CSV table of C-alpha atoms and ligand atoms in Angstrom, one decimal:
chain,number,residue,atom,x,y,z
Y,1,UNK,CA,-22.0,10.9,-13.3
Y,2,UNK,CA,-23.1,10.1,-9.8
Y,3,UNK,CA,-22.7,12.0,-6.7
Y,4,UNK,CA,-20.6,10.9,-4.0
Y,5,UNK,CA,-22.7,10.4,-0.8
Y,6,UNK,CA,-22.8,7.7,1.9
Y,7,UNK,CA,-26.0,6.2,0.3
Y,8,UNK,CA,-24.2,6.0,-3.2
Y,9,UNK,CA,-21.2,4.0,-1.4
Y,10,UNK,CA,-23.7,1.8,0.2
Y,11,UNK,CA,-25.1,1.0,-3.4
Y,12,UNK,CA,-21.6,0.7,-4.8
Y,13,UNK,CA,-20.4,-1.8,-2.1
Y,14,UNK,CA,-23.6,-4.2,-2.8
Y,15,UNK,CA,-22.9,-4.1,-6.6
Y,16,UNK,CA,-19.3,-5.0,-6.0
Y,17,UNK,CA,-19.5,-7.7,-3.1
Y,18,UNK,CA,-20.6,-10.4,-5.6
Y,19,UNK,CA,-16.9,-10.3,-6.9
Y,20,UNK,CA,-15.8,-11.8,-3.9
Y,21,UNK,CA,-16.8,-15.2,-4.8
Y,22,UNK,CA,-14.0,-15.3,-7.3
Y,23,UNK,CA,-11.5,-14.7,-4.7
Y,24,UNK,CA,-9.8,-16.7,-1.7
Y,25,UNK,CA,-8.8,-15.1,2.0
Y,26,UNK,CA,-5.4,-15.3,2.6
Y,27,UNK,CA,-5.6,-18.0,5.5
Y,28,UNK,CA,-2.0,-17.6,6.5
Y,29,UNK,CA,-2.9,-14.1,8.1
Y,30,UNK,CA,-3.8,-14.9,11.6
Y,31,UNK,CA,-7.6,-14.7,12.4
Y,32,UNK,CA,-8.3,-14.6,8.7
Y,33,UNK,CA,-10.9,-16.9,7.5
Y,34,UNK,CA,-13.6,-17.9,5.3
Y,35,UNK,CA,-16.1,-15.7,7.3
Y,36,UNK,CA,-14.3,-12.8,6.1
Y,37,UNK,CA,-14.7,-13.6,2.5
Y,38,UNK,CA,-17.8,-11.4,1.9
Y,39,UNK,CA,-16.2,-8.3,3.9
Y,40,UNK,CA,-16.2,-5.2,1.9
Y,41,UNK,CA,-15.6,-1.6,3.3
Y,42,UNK,CA,-14.8,1.6,1.8
Y,43,UNK,CA,-13.9,5.1,2.8
Y,44,UNK,CA,-13.5,8.1,1.0
Y,45,UNK,CA,-11.9,11.4,2.0
Y,46,UNK,CA,-11.9,14.7,0.0
Y,47,UNK,CA,-9.5,17.4,0.1
Y,48,UNK,CA,-12.1,19.4,1.9
Y,49,UNK,CA,-12.0,16.8,4.7
Y,50,UNK,CA,-15.4,15.3,4.2
Y,51,UNK,CA,-15.4,11.6,4.9
Y,52,UNK,CA,-17.6,9.1,3.3
Y,53,UNK,CA,-17.8,5.3,4.5
Y,54,UNK,CA,-19.7,2.2,4.0
Y,55,UNK,CA,-19.9,-1.2,4.6
Y,56,UNK,CA,-17.4,-2.9,6.5
Y,57,UNK,CA,-15.0,0.2,7.2
Y,58,UNK,CA,-14.2,-0.3,10.6
Y,59,UNK,CA,-12.9,-3.8,10.0
Y,60,UNK,CA,-9.2,-3.6,10.7
Y,61,UNK,CA,-6.6,-5.7,8.9
Y,62,UNK,CA,-3.1,-5.8,8.3
Y,63,UNK,CA,-1.3,-3.3,6.0
Y,64,UNK,CA,0.6,-6.0,4.3
Y,65,UNK,CA,1.8,-4.5,1.0
Y,66,UNK,CA,0.3,-0.9,1.1
Y,67,UNK,CA,3.0,-0.5,3.7
Y,68,UNK,CA,5.3,-0.1,0.7
Y,69,UNK,CA,4.1,3.0,-0.3
Y,70,UNK,CA,4.8,4.3,3.6
Y,71,UNK,CA,8.2,2.8,3.7
Y,72,UNK,CA,9.0,4.4,0.2
Y,73,UNK,CA,7.9,7.8,1.5
Y,74,UNK,CA,10.4,7.4,4.3
Y,75,UNK,CA,13.5,6.2,2.1
Y,76,UNK,CA,13.0,9.0,-0.3
Y,77,UNK,CA,13.0,11.4,2.4
Y,78,UNK,CA,15.9,10.0,4.4
Y,79,UNK,CA,18.2,9.2,1.0
Y,80,UNK,CA,16.6,11.4,-1.9
Y,81,UNK,CA,15.4,9.7,-5.5
Y,82,UNK,CA,18.6,9.2,-7.0
Y,83,UNK,CA,20.0,7.4,-3.9
Y,84,UNK,CA,16.9,5.2,-3.8
Y,85,UNK,CA,16.6,4.6,-7.2
Y,86,UNK,CA,20.3,3.5,-7.3
Y,87,UNK,CA,19.1,0.4,-5.1
Y,88,UNK,CA,15.7,-0.2,-6.8
Y,89,UNK,CA,14.7,0.2,-10.2
Y,90,UNK,CA,11.1,2.1,-11.2
Y,91,UNK,CA,10.0,0.0,-14.0
Y,92,UNK,CA,6.9,-2.3,-13.9
Y,93,UNK,CA,7.5,-6.1,-13.6
Y,94,UNK,CA,5.0,-9.1,-15.2
Y,95,UNK,CA,5.7,-11.6,-12.6
Y,96,UNK,CA,4.4,-12.2,-9.2
Y,97,UNK,CA,4.9,-10.0,-6.5
Y,98,UNK,CA,7.1,-12.2,-4.7
Y,99,UNK,CA,9.4,-13.7,-7.8
Y,100,UNK,CA,12.7,-14.6,-7.2
Y,101,UNK,CA,13.6,-15.0,-11.2
Y,102,UNK,CA,13.1,-11.1,-11.6
Y,103,UNK,CA,16.2,-10.1,-9.5
Y,104,UNK,CA,18.5,-11.5,-12.0
Y,105,UNK,CA,16.7,-11.0,-15.1
Y,106,UNK,CA,16.2,-7.0,-15.1
Y,107,UNK,CA,19.6,-5.8,-13.4
Y,108,UNK,CA,21.6,-8.1,-11.4
Y,109,UNK,CA,22.1,-5.3,-8.6
Y,110,UNK,CA,18.4,-4.0,-8.1
Y,111,UNK,CA,15.0,-5.3,-8.0
Y,112,UNK,CA,12.5,-4.2,-10.7
Y,113,UNK,CA,10.5,-1.4,-8.3
Y,114,UNK,CA,9.8,-0.8,-4.7
Y,115,UNK,CA,6.2,-2.2,-5.0
Y,116,UNK,CA,7.3,-5.6,-5.0
Y,117,UNK,CA,8.7,-7.6,-2.2
Y,118,UNK,CA,12.4,-7.6,-3.0
Y,119,UNK,CA,12.2,-3.7,-4.1
Y,120,UNK,CA,10.1,-2.9,-0.6
Y,121,UNK,CA,12.8,-5.1,1.3
Y,122,UNK,CA,15.6,-3.2,-0.2
Y,123,UNK,CA,13.7,0.1,0.6
Y,124,UNK,CA,13.3,-0.7,4.2
Y,125,UNK,CA,17.0,-0.9,4.6
Y,126,UNK,CA,17.3,2.7,3.6
Y,127,UNK,CA,15.1,4.1,6.4
Y,128,UNK,CA,17.1,5.8,8.9
Y,129,UNK,CA,17.4,5.3,12.6
Y,130,UNK,CA,19.8,4.8,15.5
Y,131,UNK,CA,18.4,1.3,16.3
Y,132,UNK,CA,15.9,-1.1,14.6
Y,133,UNK,CA,13.4,-0.2,17.4
Y,134,UNK,CA,13.6,3.5,16.5
Y,135,UNK,CA,13.3,3.0,12.5
Y,136,UNK,CA,10.0,1.1,13.2
Y,137,UNK,CA,8.7,3.9,15.5
Y,138,UNK,CA,9.3,6.3,13.1
Y,139,UNK,CA,7.5,4.5,10.7
Y,140,UNK,CA,4.4,3.9,13.1
Y,141,UNK,CA,4.6,7.6,14.4
Y,142,UNK,CA,4.7,8.9,10.5
Y,143,UNK,CA,1.7,6.8,9.9
Y,144,UNK,CA,-0.4,7.5,13.1
Y,145,UNK,CA,0.6,11.7,12.1
Y,146,UNK,CA,-0.9,11.1,8.1
Y,147,UNK,CA,-4.2,9.2,9.5
Y,148,UNK,CA,-4.5,11.6,12.3
Y,149,UNK,CA,-5.2,8.3,14.5
Y,150,UNK,CA,-2.9,7.7,17.5
Y,151,UNK,CA,-4.3,4.3,18.1
Y,152,UNK,CA,-2.7,2.6,15.1
Y,153,UNK,CA,-0.6,-0.3,16.1
Y,154,UNK,CA,1.3,-3.5,15.3
Y,155,UNK,CA,-0.3,-6.8,15.6
Y,156,UNK,CA,2.1,-9.3,17.4
Y,157,UNK,CA,0.2,-12.1,16.0
Y,158,UNK,CA,0.6,-10.9,12.4
Y,159,UNK,CA,4.4,-10.1,13.1
Y,160,UNK,CA,5.0,-13.6,14.5
Y,161,UNK,CA,3.2,-14.9,11.4
Y,162,UNK,CA,5.3,-13.0,9.0
Y,163,UNK,CA,8.4,-14.4,10.7
Y,164,UNK,CA,7.3,-17.6,10.3
Y,165,UNK,CA,6.2,-17.7,6.6
Y,166,UNK,CA,9.5,-16.0,5.9
Y,167,UNK,CA,11.4,-18.2,3.8
Y,168,UNK,CA,10.7,-16.5,0.4
Y,169,UNK,CA,11.3,-13.0,1.5
Y,170,UNK,CA,14.5,-14.4,3.4
Y,171,UNK,CA,15.5,-15.7,0.0
Y,172,UNK,CA,15.3,-12.5,-1.7
Y,173,UNK,CA,17.1,-10.6,0.8
Y,174,UNK,CA,20.1,-12.5,1.0
Y,175,UNK,CA,20.0,-13.2,-2.7
Y,176,UNK,CA,20.3,-9.2,-2.8
Y,177,UNK,CA,23.1,-9.2,0.0
Y,178,UNK,CA,25.0,-11.5,-2.4
Y,179,UNK,CA,24.5,-9.0,-5.5
Y,180,UNK,CA,25.6,-6.2,-3.3
Y,181,UNK,CA,21.9,-4.7,-3.4
Y,182,UNK,CA,21.6,-5.1,0.3
Y,183,UNK,CA,24.6,-3.6,2.1
Y,184,UNK,CA,22.8,-3.0,5.7
Y,185,UNK,CA,22.0,-5.9,7.8
Y,186,UNK,CA,19.8,-8.6,6.4
Y,187,UNK,CA,18.1,-9.4,9.2
Y,188,UNK,CA,17.4,-6.0,10.5
Y,189,UNK,CA,15.9,-4.9,7.1
Y,190,UNK,CA,13.9,-8.1,7.0
Y,191,UNK,CA,12.4,-7.6,10.6
Y,192,UNK,CA,11.6,-3.7,9.5
Y,193,UNK,CA,9.6,-5.1,6.5
Y,194,UNK,CA,7.5,-7.5,8.4
Y,195,UNK,CA,6.8,-5.2,11.2
Y,196,UNK,CA,5.7,-2.7,8.7
Y,197,UNK,CA,3.3,-5.5,7.0
Y,198,UNK,CA,1.6,-5.9,10.6
Y,199,UNK,CA,0.3,-2.6,11.4
Y,200,UNK,CA,-3.7,-3.1,11.6
Y,201,UNK,CA,-6.0,-0.6,10.0
Y,202,UNK,CA,-9.3,0.2,8.8
Y,203,UNK,CA,-10.3,1.5,5.4
Y,204,UNK,CA,-10.7,4.9,6.9
Y,205,UNK,CA,-6.9,4.9,7.7
Y,206,UNK,CA,-6.2,3.6,4.5
Y,207,UNK,CA,-8.1,6.6,2.7
Y,208,UNK,CA,-6.2,9.2,4.8
Y,209,UNK,CA,-3.0,7.6,3.5
Y,210,UNK,CA,-4.6,7.9,-0.1
Y,211,UNK,CA,-5.4,11.5,0.8
Y,212,UNK,CA,-1.9,12.3,2.1
Y,213,UNK,CA,-0.5,11.3,-1.1
Y,214,UNK,CA,-3.2,12.8,-3.5
Y,215,UNK,CA,-2.9,16.2,-1.6
Y,216,UNK,CA,0.4,17.6,-0.6
Y,217,UNK,CA,1.6,15.1,2.1
Y,218,UNK,CA,0.5,17.3,4.8
Y,219,UNK,CA,-0.1,16.9,8.5
Y,220,UNK,CA,-4.0,16.6,9.2
Y,221,UNK,CA,-3.4,18.3,12.7
Y,222,UNK,CA,-1.3,20.8,11.8
Y,223,UNK,CA,-1.4,21.3,7.9
Y,224,UNK,CA,2.4,21.2,8.0
Y,225,UNK,CA,4.4,19.7,4.7
Y,226,UNK,CA,5.9,16.4,6.2
Y,227,UNK,CA,6.5,15.2,2.6
Y,228,UNK,CA,7.6,17.5,0.0
Y,229,UNK,CA,5.3,17.1,-3.4
Y,230,UNK,CA,8.2,16.1,-5.9
Y,231,UNK,CA,8.5,12.8,-3.8
Y,232,UNK,CA,4.9,12.4,-3.5
Y,233,UNK,CA,4.6,12.7,-7.3
Y,234,UNK,CA,7.2,9.9,-7.5
Y,235,UNK,CA,5.5,7.4,-5.1
Y,236,UNK,CA,2.1,8.1,-7.4
Y,237,UNK,CA,3.6,7.2,-10.4
Y,238,UNK,CA,5.2,4.2,-9.1
Y,239,UNK,CA,1.7,3.3,-7.4
Y,240,UNK,CA,0.4,3.9,-11.2
Y,241,UNK,CA,2.7,1.6,-12.8
Y,242,UNK,CA,3.2,-1.0,-10.2
Y,243,UNK,CA,1.3,-0.9,-7.1
Y,244,UNK,CA,-1.6,-3.4,-8.2
Y,245,UNK,CA,1.3,-6.2,-9.0
Y,246,UNK,CA,1.3,-7.7,-12.3
Y,247,UNK,CA,-2.4,-6.0,-12.7
Y,248,UNK,CA,-1.5,-2.7,-12.5
Y,249,UNK,CA,-1.6,-2.2,-16.6
Y,250,UNK,CA,-5.2,-3.3,-16.0
Y,251,UNK,CA,-5.9,-0.9,-12.9
Y,252,UNK,CA,-4.0,2.1,-15.0
Y,253,UNK,CA,-6.5,1.8,-18.0
Y,254,UNK,CA,-9.8,0.4,-15.8
Y,255,UNK,CA,-9.7,2.8,-13.0
Y,256,UNK,CA,-6.8,5.4,-13.7
Y,257,UNK,CA,-5.7,6.6,-10.6
Y,258,UNK,CA,-2.8,5.4,-8.5
Y,259,UNK,CA,-3.4,2.5,-6.2
Y,260,UNK,CA,-1.7,0.2,-3.8
Y,261,UNK,CA,-3.3,-3.2,-2.9
Y,262,UNK,CA,-1.9,-6.0,0.2
Y,263,UNK,CA,-2.6,-9.7,0.3
Y,264,UNK,CA,-5.1,-9.1,3.3
Y,265,UNK,CA,-7.5,-7.4,0.7
Y,266,UNK,CA,-6.6,-3.8,1.4
Y,267,UNK,CA,-6.2,-1.1,-1.2
Y,268,UNK,CA,-5.0,2.6,-1.3
Y,269,UNK,CA,-6.3,4.9,-3.9
Y,270,UNK,CA,-5.1,8.5,-4.4
Y,271,UNK,CA,-6.7,10.7,-6.6
Y,272,UNK,CA,-4.3,13.9,-7.0
Y,273,UNK,CA,-5.7,17.4,-5.7
Y,274,UNK,CA,-9.3,15.6,-5.0
Y,275,UNK,CA,-9.5,12.4,-2.5
Y,276,UNK,CA,-8.2,9.6,-0.8
Y,277,UNK,CA,-9.9,6.1,-1.3
Y,278,UNK,CA,-9.4,3.3,1.4
Y,279,UNK,CA,-10.9,-0.3,0.5
Y,280,UNK,CA,-11.0,-3.6,2.3
Y,281,UNK,CA,-12.1,-6.8,0.9
Y,282,UNK,CA,-10.3,-9.8,2.0
Y,283,UNK,CA,-11.0,-12.3,-0.6
Y,284,UNK,CA,-8.3,-11.8,-3.2
Y,285,UNK,CA,-7.3,-13.1,-6.6
Y,286,UNK,CA,-4.2,-15.3,-7.8
Y,287,UNK,CA,-1.9,-11.7,-8.1
Y,288,UNK,CA,-3.0,-10.5,-4.6
Y,289,UNK,CA,-5.4,-8.1,-5.3
Y,290,UNK,CA,-8.8,-7.9,-3.8
Y,291,UNK,CA,-11.5,-9.2,-6.3
Y,292,UNK,CA,-14.5,-7.2,-4.5
Y,293,UNK,CA,-12.3,-4.2,-3.5
Y,294,UNK,CA,-10.8,-4.1,-7.3
Y,295,UNK,CA,-14.2,-4.2,-8.5
Y,296,UNK,CA,-15.4,-1.4,-6.4
Y,297,UNK,CA,-12.4,0.7,-7.5
Y,298,UNK,CA,-13.2,0.5,-11.0
Y,299,UNK,CA,-16.7,1.4,-10.4
Y,300,UNK,CA,-15.8,4.5,-8.2
Y,301,UNK,CA,-13.9,5.7,-11.0
Y,302,UNK,CA,-16.3,5.2,-13.5
Y,303,UNK,CA,-19.1,6.7,-11.6
Y,304,UNK,CA,-17.3,9.6,-9.8
Y,305,UNK,CA,-15.4,10.6,-12.9
Y,306,UNK,CA,-11.8,9.7,-11.3
Y,307,UNK,CA,-9.9,8.3,-14.3
Y,308,UNK,CA,-7.0,10.6,-14.6
Y,309,UNK,CA,-6.7,10.5,-18.4
Y,310,UNK,CA,-9.9,11.9,-19.2
Y,311,UNK,CA,-10.6,15.3,-20.7
Y,312,UNK,CA,-11.8,17.5,-18.3
Y,313,UNK,CA,-8.7,19.0,-16.5
Y,314,UNK,CA,-7.2,15.1,-16.4
Y,315,UNK,CA,-10.3,13.6,-15.0
Y,316,UNK,CA,-14.1,12.4,-16.6
N,30,LIG,N1,3.4,-10.1,4.0
N,30,LIG,C1,3.6,-10.3,2.7
N,30,LIG,C2,4.9,-10.7,2.0
N,30,LIG,O1,5.9,-10.4,2.5
N,30,LIG,C3,3.0,-9.4,2.0
N,30,LIG,C4,2.9,-9.3,0.5
N,30,LIG,C5,1.8,-8.5,-0.3
N,30,LIG,O2,1.0,-8.0,0.3
N,30,LIG,N2,1.7,-8.6,-1.7
N,30,LIG,O3,4.9,-11.7,1.1
């Protein structure tokens, strides 16, 4: 077992960076280009608020699908588990994250789970607020509070790109309207989903979200519980089974803790009772997961004994 130090993290970054070569940067995101391919940054924040970071940890990227865990927390808070999972399933799916065929193959009235696009759009429709603006500001305020970062913002450029490339997501949403899964305004649900994907953050912020999930859903400023433990358990379980898309089984075996990735190369990891992990590594594989970031997550698990299925109190 290795000791968690900044030097250890710097070495782990250099060991994992070569895995970026097998991935590709998602050029449909504004300002994403080849020069970002080798970027890799990591942050870890422990329960006792020790922060360790290394590599390109200050590089800011859009949340993309890591927003799906935050949306799910809010929807669970607003509607409760039963109603949320009435609209969306909790089963893993072997297809790509933006699959259309899955909408007819599982249960014609709901998508497989909240970690794929269709499920996250259905979840976005369940975030309460008096107006679309209010729903997004609730989301952003919630993020600012859990990351202790009031500088977080939505990139207009990323939001415009999400809208410009939205044919697939629109198809998913309108299909769900046709089956009665989406009963609220489809355009409003989509717009909120695009905005949620477009919030910019660095690996320190992703690690804070991981810590929030891992350790009681408390505000870092006030210690107040913002999300009750039973909802956090649900979110972490869904991350474990579906957070890395159709590689989730692989990550459950090789890393053994709940993770969620996004096509910007972001990964949030939550090690219950211990720490939050944030990774950015823009080169992604065909399933949408950061190649160097994924290698790093697996290395951290091995070196630091983070696998929840081990013997020593669940870890090791
Ligand atoms: N913006 C992307 C989409 O909606 C996010 C998907 C992802 O990160 N996997 O398709």
